[in-house]
Coordinates of C-alpha atoms in Angstrom, one line a residue:
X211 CA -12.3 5.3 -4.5
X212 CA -13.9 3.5 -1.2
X213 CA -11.5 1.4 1.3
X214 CA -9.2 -1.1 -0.1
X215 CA -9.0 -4.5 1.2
X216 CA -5.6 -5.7 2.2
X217 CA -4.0 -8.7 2.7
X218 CA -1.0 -8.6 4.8
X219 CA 1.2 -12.1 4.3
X220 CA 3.4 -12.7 7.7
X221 CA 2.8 -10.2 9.8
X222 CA 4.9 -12.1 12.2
X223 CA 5.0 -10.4 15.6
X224 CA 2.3 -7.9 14.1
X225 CA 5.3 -4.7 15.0
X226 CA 4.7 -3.4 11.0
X227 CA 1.6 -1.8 12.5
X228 CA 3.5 1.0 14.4
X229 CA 5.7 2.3 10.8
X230 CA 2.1 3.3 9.6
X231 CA 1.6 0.6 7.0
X232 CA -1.7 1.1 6.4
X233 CA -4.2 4.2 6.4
X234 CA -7.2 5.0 7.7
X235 CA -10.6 3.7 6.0
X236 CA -8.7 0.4 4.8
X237 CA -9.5 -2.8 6.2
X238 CA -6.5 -5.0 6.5
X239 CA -6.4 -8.9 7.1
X240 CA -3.2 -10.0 8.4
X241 CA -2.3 -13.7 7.6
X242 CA 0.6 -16.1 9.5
X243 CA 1.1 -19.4 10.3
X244 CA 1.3 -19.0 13.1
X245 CA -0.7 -17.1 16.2
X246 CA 1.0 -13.7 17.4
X247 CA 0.9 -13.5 21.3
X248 CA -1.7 -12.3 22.6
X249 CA -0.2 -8.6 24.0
X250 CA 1.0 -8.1 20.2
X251 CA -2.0 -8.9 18.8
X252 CA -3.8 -6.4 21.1
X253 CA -1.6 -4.3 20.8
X254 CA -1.5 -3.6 16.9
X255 CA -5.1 -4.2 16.8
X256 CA -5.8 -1.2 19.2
X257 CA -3.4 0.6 17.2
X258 CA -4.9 0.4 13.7
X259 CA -8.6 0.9 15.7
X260 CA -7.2 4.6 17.0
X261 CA -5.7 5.1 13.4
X262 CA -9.1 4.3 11.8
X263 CA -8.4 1.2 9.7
X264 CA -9.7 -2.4 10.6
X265 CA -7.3 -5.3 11.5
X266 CA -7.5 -8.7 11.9
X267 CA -5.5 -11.3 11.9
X268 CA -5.8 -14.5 10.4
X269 CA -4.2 -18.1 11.0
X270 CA -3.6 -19.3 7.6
X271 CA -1.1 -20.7 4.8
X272 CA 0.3 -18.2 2.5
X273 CA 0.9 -21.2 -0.1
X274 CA -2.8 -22.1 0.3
X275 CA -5.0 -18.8 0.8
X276 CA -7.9 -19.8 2.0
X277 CA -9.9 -16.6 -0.3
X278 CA -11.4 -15.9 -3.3
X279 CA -9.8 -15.2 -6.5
X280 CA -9.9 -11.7 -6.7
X281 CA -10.6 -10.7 -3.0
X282 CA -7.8 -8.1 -2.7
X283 CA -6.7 -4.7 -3.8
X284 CA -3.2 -4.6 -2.0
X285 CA -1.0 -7.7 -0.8
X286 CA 1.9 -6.5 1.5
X287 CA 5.0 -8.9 2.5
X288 CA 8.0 -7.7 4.2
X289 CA 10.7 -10.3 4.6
X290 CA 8.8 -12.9 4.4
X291 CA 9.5 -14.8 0.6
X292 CA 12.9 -15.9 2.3
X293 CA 11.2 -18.3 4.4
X294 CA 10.6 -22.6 3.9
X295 CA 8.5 -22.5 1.1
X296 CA 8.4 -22.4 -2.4
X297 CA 8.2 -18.4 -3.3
X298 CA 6.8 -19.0 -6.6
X299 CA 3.1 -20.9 -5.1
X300 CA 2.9 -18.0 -2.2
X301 CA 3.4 -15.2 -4.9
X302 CA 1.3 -17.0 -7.4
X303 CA -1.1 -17.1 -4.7
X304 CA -1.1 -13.8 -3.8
X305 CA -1.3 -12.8 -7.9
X306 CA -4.5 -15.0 -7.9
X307 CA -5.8 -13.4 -4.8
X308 CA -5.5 -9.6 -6.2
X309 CA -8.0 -7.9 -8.2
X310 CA -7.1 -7.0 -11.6
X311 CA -4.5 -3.8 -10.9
X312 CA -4.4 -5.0 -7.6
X313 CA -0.5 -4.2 -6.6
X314 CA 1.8 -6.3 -4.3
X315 CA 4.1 -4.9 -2.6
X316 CA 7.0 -6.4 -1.0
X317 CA 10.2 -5.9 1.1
X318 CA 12.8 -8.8 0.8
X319 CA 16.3 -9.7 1.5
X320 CA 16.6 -12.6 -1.1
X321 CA 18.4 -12.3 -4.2
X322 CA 16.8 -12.7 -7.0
X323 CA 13.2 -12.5 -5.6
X324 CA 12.1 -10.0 -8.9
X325 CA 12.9 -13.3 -11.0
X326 CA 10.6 -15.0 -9.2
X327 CA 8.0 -11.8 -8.9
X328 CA 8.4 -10.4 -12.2
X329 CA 9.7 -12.7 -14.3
X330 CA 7.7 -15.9 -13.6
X331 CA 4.8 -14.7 -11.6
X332 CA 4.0 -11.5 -12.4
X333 CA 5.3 -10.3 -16.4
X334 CA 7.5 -7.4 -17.0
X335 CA 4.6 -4.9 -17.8
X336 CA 3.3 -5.1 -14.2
X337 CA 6.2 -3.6 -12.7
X338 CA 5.6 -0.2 -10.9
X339 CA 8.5 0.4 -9.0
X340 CA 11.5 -1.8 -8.1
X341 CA 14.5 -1.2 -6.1
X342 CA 17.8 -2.6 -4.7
X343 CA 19.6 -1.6 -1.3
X344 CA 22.9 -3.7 -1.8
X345 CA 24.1 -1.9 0.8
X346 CA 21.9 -3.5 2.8
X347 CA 22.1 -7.0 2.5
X348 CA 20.8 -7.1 -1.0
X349 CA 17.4 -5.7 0.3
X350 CA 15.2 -5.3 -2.9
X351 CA 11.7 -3.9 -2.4
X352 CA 8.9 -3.4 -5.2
X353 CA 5.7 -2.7 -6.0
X354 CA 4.0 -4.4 -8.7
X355 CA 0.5 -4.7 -10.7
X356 CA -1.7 -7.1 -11.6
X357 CA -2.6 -6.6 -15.2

């Protein structure tokens, strides 16, 4: 039903664009601290423009998002809870942020991070899908749903 609006939380150098993140129709707002340079920006924004979905980017503060309550139907973060903040405000932000079944999803290398997602943040009955690569330094990716 319609295009989803996504938030994208530390898109860093913006490179996720090229593993087809996103699809077509969707319009995708991709938030960071700080400013990717300007070739990286082009370059993933000419990208999602010949893959049909709209992206910008926006300078911003994950653990004060400057939108609505409600504004999203997807949040995307991929190694990006590990950094100098407190997880628990950025993923409470990005709970408050997401419709009602809205899903986050997210790709992380800290241990633990589904005690902060699920357990304080989010509730047990939101998760969709979680899973743990210890193989590869304890990656744990997820999806879960605002309920």
């Amino acid at each position: 039903g319609g295009p989803l609006r996504i938030l994208w939380v530390g898109p860093g150098n913006m490179k996720g664009v090229f593993k087809s993140l996103f699809r077509a129709g969707n319009e995708v707002i991709a938030l960071d601290l700080k400013r990717p340079d300007a070739s990286d920006l082009n370059a993933a924004t000419s990208y999602a423009t010949d893959h049909g979905y709209q992206l910008r980017f926006e300078q911003g503060d994950a653990t004060k998002l400057e939108f609505a309550d409600e504004t999203f139907d997807v949040v995307v973060s991929s190694l990006f809870l590990c950094q100098d903040f407190d997880p628990e405000v950025v993923v409470s932000e990005i709970r408050r942020v997401l419709k009602p079944r809205g899903r986050f999803g997210f790709y992380e290398h800290v241990e633990d991070i589904d005690k902060v997602i699920v357990d304080k943040v989010f509730g047990e009955q939101s998760v969709i899908r979680i899973e743990a690569y210890p193989e590869r330094l304890n990656i744990m990716a997820g999806v879960v749903k605002k309920v």
